[in-house]
Short mmCIF file of C-alpha atoms in Angstrom, two decimals:
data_model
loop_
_atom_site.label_atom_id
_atom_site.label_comp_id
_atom_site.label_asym_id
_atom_site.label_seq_id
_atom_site.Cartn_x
_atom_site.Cartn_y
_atom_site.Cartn_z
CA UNK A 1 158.42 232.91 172.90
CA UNK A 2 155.46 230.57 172.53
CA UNK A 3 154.41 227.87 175.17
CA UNK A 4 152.30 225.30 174.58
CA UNK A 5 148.86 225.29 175.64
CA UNK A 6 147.43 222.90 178.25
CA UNK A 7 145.71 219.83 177.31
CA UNK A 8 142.16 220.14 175.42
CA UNK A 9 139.12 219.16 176.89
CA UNK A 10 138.91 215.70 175.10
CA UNK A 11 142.44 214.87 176.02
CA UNK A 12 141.71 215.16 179.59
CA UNK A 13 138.67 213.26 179.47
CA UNK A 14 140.66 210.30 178.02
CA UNK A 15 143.82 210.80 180.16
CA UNK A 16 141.94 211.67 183.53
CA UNK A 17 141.79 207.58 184.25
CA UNK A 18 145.04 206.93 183.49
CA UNK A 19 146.38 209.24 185.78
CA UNK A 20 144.25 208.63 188.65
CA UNK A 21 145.12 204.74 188.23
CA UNK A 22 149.14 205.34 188.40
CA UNK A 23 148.11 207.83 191.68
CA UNK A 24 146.47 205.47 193.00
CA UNK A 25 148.47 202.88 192.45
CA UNK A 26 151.45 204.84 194.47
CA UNK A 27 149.23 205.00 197.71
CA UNK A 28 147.34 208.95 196.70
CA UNK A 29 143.93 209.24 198.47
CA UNK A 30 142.84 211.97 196.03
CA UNK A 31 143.55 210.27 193.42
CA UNK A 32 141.07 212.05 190.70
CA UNK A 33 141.96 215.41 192.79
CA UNK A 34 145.19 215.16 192.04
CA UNK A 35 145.18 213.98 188.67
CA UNK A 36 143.36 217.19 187.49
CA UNK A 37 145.31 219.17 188.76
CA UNK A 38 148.28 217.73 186.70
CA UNK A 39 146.10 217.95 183.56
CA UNK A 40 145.31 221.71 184.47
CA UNK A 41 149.23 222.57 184.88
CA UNK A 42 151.29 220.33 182.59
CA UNK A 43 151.99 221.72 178.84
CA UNK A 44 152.57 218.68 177.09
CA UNK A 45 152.48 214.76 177.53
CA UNK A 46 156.08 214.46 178.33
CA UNK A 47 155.61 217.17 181.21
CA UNK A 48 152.39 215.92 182.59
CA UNK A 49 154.23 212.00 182.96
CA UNK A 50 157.22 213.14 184.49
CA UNK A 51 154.63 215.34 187.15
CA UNK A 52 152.52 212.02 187.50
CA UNK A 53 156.04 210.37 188.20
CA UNK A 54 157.55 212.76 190.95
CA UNK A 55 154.32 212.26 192.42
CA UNK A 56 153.98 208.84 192.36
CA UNK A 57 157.40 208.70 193.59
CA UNK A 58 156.45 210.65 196.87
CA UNK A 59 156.76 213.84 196.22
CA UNK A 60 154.32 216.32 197.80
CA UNK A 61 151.30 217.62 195.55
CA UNK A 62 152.23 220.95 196.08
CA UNK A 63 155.87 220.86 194.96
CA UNK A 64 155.23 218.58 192.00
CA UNK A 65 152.86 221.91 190.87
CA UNK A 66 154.99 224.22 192.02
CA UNK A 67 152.37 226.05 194.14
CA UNK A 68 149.73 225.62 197.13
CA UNK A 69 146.36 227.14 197.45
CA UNK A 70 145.98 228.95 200.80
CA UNK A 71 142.93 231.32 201.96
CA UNK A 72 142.18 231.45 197.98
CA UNK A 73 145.61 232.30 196.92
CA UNK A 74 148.17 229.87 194.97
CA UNK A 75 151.72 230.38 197.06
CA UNK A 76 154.33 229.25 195.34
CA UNK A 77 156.53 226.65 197.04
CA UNK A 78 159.44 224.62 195.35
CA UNK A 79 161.17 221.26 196.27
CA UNK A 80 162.57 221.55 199.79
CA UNK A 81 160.58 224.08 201.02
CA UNK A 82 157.53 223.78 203.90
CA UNK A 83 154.03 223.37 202.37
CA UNK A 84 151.84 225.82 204.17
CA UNK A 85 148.90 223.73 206.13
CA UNK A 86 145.52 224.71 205.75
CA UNK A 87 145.49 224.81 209.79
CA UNK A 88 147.71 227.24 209.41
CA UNK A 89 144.57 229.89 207.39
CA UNK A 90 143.63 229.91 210.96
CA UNK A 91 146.30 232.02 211.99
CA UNK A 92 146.08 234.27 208.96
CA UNK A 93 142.29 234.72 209.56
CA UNK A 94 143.44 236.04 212.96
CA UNK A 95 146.05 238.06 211.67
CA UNK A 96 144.17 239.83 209.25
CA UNK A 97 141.53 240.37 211.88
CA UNK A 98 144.12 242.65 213.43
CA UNK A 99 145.72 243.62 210.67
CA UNK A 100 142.34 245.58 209.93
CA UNK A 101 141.91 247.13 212.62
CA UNK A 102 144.64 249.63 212.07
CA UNK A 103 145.31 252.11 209.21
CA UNK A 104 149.11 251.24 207.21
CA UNK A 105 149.47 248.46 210.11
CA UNK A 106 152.79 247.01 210.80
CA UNK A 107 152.99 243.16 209.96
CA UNK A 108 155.58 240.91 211.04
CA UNK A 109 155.93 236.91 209.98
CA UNK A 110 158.97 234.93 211.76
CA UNK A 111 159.84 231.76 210.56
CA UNK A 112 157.46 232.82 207.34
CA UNK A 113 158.66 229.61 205.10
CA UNK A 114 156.95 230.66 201.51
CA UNK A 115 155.42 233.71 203.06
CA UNK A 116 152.11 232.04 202.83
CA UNK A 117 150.52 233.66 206.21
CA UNK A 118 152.27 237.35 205.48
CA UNK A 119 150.70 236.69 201.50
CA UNK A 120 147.03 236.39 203.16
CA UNK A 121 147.62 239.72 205.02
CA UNK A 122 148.64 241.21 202.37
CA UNK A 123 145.85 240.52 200.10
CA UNK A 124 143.39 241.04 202.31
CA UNK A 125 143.92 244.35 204.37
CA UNK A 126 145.54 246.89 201.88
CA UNK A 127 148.07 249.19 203.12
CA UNK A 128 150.17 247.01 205.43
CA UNK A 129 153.65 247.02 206.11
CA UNK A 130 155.01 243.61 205.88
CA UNK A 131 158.22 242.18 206.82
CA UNK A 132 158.97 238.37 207.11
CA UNK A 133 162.06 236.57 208.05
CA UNK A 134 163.15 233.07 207.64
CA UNK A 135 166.54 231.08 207.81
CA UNK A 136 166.12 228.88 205.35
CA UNK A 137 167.63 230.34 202.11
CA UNK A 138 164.72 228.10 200.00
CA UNK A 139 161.52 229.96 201.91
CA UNK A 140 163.10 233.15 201.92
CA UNK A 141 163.47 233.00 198.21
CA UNK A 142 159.70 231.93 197.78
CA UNK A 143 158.74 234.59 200.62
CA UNK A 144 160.02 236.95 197.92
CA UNK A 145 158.19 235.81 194.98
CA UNK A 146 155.11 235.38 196.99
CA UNK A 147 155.40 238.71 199.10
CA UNK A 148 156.55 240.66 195.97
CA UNK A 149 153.01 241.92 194.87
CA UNK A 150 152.20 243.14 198.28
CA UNK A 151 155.40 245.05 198.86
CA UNK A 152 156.92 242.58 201.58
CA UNK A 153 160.20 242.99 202.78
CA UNK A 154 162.10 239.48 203.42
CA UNK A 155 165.21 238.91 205.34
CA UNK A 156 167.37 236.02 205.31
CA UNK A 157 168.62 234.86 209.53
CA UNK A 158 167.86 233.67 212.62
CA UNK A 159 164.16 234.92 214.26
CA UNK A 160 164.75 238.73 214.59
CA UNK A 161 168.52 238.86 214.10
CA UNK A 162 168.49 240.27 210.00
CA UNK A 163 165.59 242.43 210.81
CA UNK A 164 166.16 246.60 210.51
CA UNK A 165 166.89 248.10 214.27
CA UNK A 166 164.20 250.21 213.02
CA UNK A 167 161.30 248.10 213.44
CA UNK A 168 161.49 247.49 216.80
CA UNK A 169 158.49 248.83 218.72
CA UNK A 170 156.74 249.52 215.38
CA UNK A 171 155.27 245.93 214.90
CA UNK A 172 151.15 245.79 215.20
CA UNK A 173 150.92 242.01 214.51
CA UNK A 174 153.67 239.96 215.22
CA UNK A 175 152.37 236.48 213.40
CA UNK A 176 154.95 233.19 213.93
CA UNK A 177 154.49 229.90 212.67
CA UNK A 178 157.43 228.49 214.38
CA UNK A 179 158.46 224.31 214.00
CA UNK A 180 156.51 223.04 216.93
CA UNK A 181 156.60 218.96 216.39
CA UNK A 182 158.90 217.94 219.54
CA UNK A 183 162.44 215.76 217.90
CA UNK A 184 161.22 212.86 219.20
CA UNK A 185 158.27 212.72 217.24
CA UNK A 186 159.57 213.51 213.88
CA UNK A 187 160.12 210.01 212.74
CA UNK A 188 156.30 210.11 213.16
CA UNK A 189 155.57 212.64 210.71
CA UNK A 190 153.87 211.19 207.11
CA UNK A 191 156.69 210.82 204.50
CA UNK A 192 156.05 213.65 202.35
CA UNK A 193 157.11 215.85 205.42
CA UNK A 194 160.21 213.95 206.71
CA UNK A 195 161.65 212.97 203.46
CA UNK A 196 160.81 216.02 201.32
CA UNK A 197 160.78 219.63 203.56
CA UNK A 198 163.26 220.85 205.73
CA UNK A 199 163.81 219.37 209.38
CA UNK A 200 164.35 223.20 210.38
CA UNK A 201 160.62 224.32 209.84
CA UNK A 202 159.49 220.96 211.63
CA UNK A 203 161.71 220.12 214.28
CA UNK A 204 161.09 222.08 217.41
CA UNK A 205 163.81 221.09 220.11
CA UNK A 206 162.90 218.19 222.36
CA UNK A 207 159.37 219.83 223.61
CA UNK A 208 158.62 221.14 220.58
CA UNK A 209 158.48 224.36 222.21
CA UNK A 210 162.22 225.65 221.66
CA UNK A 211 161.74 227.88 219.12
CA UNK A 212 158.47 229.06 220.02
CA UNK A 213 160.33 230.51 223.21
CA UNK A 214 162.27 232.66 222.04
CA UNK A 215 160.24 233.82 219.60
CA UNK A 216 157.76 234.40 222.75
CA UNK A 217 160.99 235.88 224.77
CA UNK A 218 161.67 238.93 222.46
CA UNK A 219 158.56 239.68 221.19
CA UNK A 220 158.00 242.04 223.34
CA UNK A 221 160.70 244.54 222.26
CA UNK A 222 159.58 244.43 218.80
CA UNK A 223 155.86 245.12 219.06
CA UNK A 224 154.09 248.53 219.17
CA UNK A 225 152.57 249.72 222.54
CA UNK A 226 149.32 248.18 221.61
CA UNK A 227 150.52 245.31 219.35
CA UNK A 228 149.58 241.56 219.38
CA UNK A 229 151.60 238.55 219.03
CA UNK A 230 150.14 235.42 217.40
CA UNK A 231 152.01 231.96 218.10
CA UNK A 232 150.64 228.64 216.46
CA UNK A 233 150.63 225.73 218.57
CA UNK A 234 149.76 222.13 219.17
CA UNK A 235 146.61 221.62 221.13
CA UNK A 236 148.31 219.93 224.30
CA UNK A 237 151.04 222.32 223.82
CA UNK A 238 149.18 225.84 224.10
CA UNK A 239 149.42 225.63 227.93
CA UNK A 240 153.14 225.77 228.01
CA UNK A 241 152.92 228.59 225.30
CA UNK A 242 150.72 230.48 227.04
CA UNK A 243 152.65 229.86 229.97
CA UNK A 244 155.92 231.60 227.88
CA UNK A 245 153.78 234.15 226.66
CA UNK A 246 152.68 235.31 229.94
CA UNK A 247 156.47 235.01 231.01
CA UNK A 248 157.69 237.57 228.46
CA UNK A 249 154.94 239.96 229.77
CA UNK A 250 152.13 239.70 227.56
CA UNK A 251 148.62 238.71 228.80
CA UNK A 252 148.04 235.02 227.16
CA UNK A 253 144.69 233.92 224.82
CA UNK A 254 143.93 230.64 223.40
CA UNK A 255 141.57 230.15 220.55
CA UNK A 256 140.99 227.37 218.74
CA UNK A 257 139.19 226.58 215.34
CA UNK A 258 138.00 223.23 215.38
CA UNK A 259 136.93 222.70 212.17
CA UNK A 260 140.50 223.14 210.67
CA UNK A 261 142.05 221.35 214.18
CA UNK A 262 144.17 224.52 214.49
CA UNK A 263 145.36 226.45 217.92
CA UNK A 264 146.67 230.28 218.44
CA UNK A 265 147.91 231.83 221.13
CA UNK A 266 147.73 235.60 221.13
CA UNK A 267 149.88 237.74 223.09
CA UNK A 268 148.17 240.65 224.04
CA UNK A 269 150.08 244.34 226.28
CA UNK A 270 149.11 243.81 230.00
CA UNK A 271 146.42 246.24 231.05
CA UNK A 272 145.32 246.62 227.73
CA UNK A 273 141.25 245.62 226.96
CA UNK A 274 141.01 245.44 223.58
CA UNK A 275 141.06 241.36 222.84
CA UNK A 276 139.71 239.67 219.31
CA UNK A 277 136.33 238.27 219.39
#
């Protein structure tokens, strides 16, 4: 079956204004951004107005597409479902930093969402064994259509409860993007967020910190001898997560990419020297 073919050149050119004016009209910073990117993705007329539309309307960028671009790769996401942040390539640089360090390493991403960070691995260290987990039945279907070309595994539950018995002790990099904004603060959160992704990958208990704890608490039974665990954070919250982190065991690291205003906490065996530089 046939599909019709983007829009040519000159059609852009004389639809490009149009668009950006009805973005910007609805409050969209990158307006011209934006608006090519609809022109790139929609088929026909009737396809690109009702993307302008959804957009206009408040939907986020990335769901209106149908994908987001992390570390170079499109992840697909769908209404509903967490938009990976770009803070968030931090963590994946990290992980893959590990991740390459070991031959057929073991990778595993809790609270994974579309599978975004695990995807990066993936596609950048070959020969991994990944595994991700989520409880929301949304990501875990994108996990699988993202994690599908790198041989991922993806389980459906709570943190480590639907993973295989037979993982545990096995896992090299143990990555976890856990919700981390404290409930208070949610109301806070730009509208895209509150109104259009799931309160369970946002809302982290009243610290912000619940989840992250016992993701902290067990890691330790999970990961190899020599493994790492890596925990994003909020800036004024990586004291208290190092603080868990060296309460399950594990000697605590904080590093912190300014550029992209992210913050990782790595979790590393006690009386072991090797760190990341």
């Amino acid at each position: 079956m046939s599909h019709p073919t983007p829009f040519s050149a000159s059609s852009v050119t004389s639809t490009l204004p149009a668009v950006a004016a009805r973005l910007r009209a609805a409050g969209c910073v990158f307006a011209e951004d934006e608006a090519r990117l609809m022109l790139s993705a929609a088929r026909t007329p009737d396809e690109l107005a009702a993307m302008v539309e959804r957009r206009a309307g408040g939907l986020p960028l990335e769901h209106v597409l149908g994908w987001a671009e992390f570390r170079g790769l499109r992840v697909a996401v769908e209404p509903g479902v967490f938009v990976p942040r770009r803070r968030t390539e931090f963590l994946a640089r990290r992980a893959v930093a590990l991740a390459g360090r070991r031959r057929g390493a073991v990778v595993l991403d809790l609270c994974c969402g579309s599978g975004a960070v695990g995807a990066a691995v993936a596609a950048a260290v070959e020969g991994v064994e990944l595994h991700a987990a989520d409880v929301d039945p949304a990501a875990v279907r994108c996990a699988r259509r993202n994690l599908a070309a790198g041989g991922g595994r993806v389980y459906e539950g709570d943190l480590y409860a639907p993973l295989p018995a037979s993982l545990r002790g096995r896992v090299d990099v143990l990555v976890a993007n856990a919700p981390y904004v404290p409930t208070g603060e949610m109301g806070l959160l730009p509208a895209e967020a509150r109104e259009h992704e799931p309160p369970v990958a946002l809302d982290g208990g009243p610290d912000g910190l619940g989840v992250q704890r016992r993701v902290i608490e067990e890691a330790p039974r999970w990961l190899a001898p020599d493994g790492r665990l890596l925990v994003e954070t909020g800036g004024h919250q990586a004291p208290r997560t190092a603080q868990a982190v060296a309460r399950a065991g594990l000697v605590p690291e904080t590093v912190v990419c300014e550029e992209l205003y992210a913050t990782v906490v790595v979790g590393s065996p006690a009386g072991d020297g090797l760190r990341q530089s």
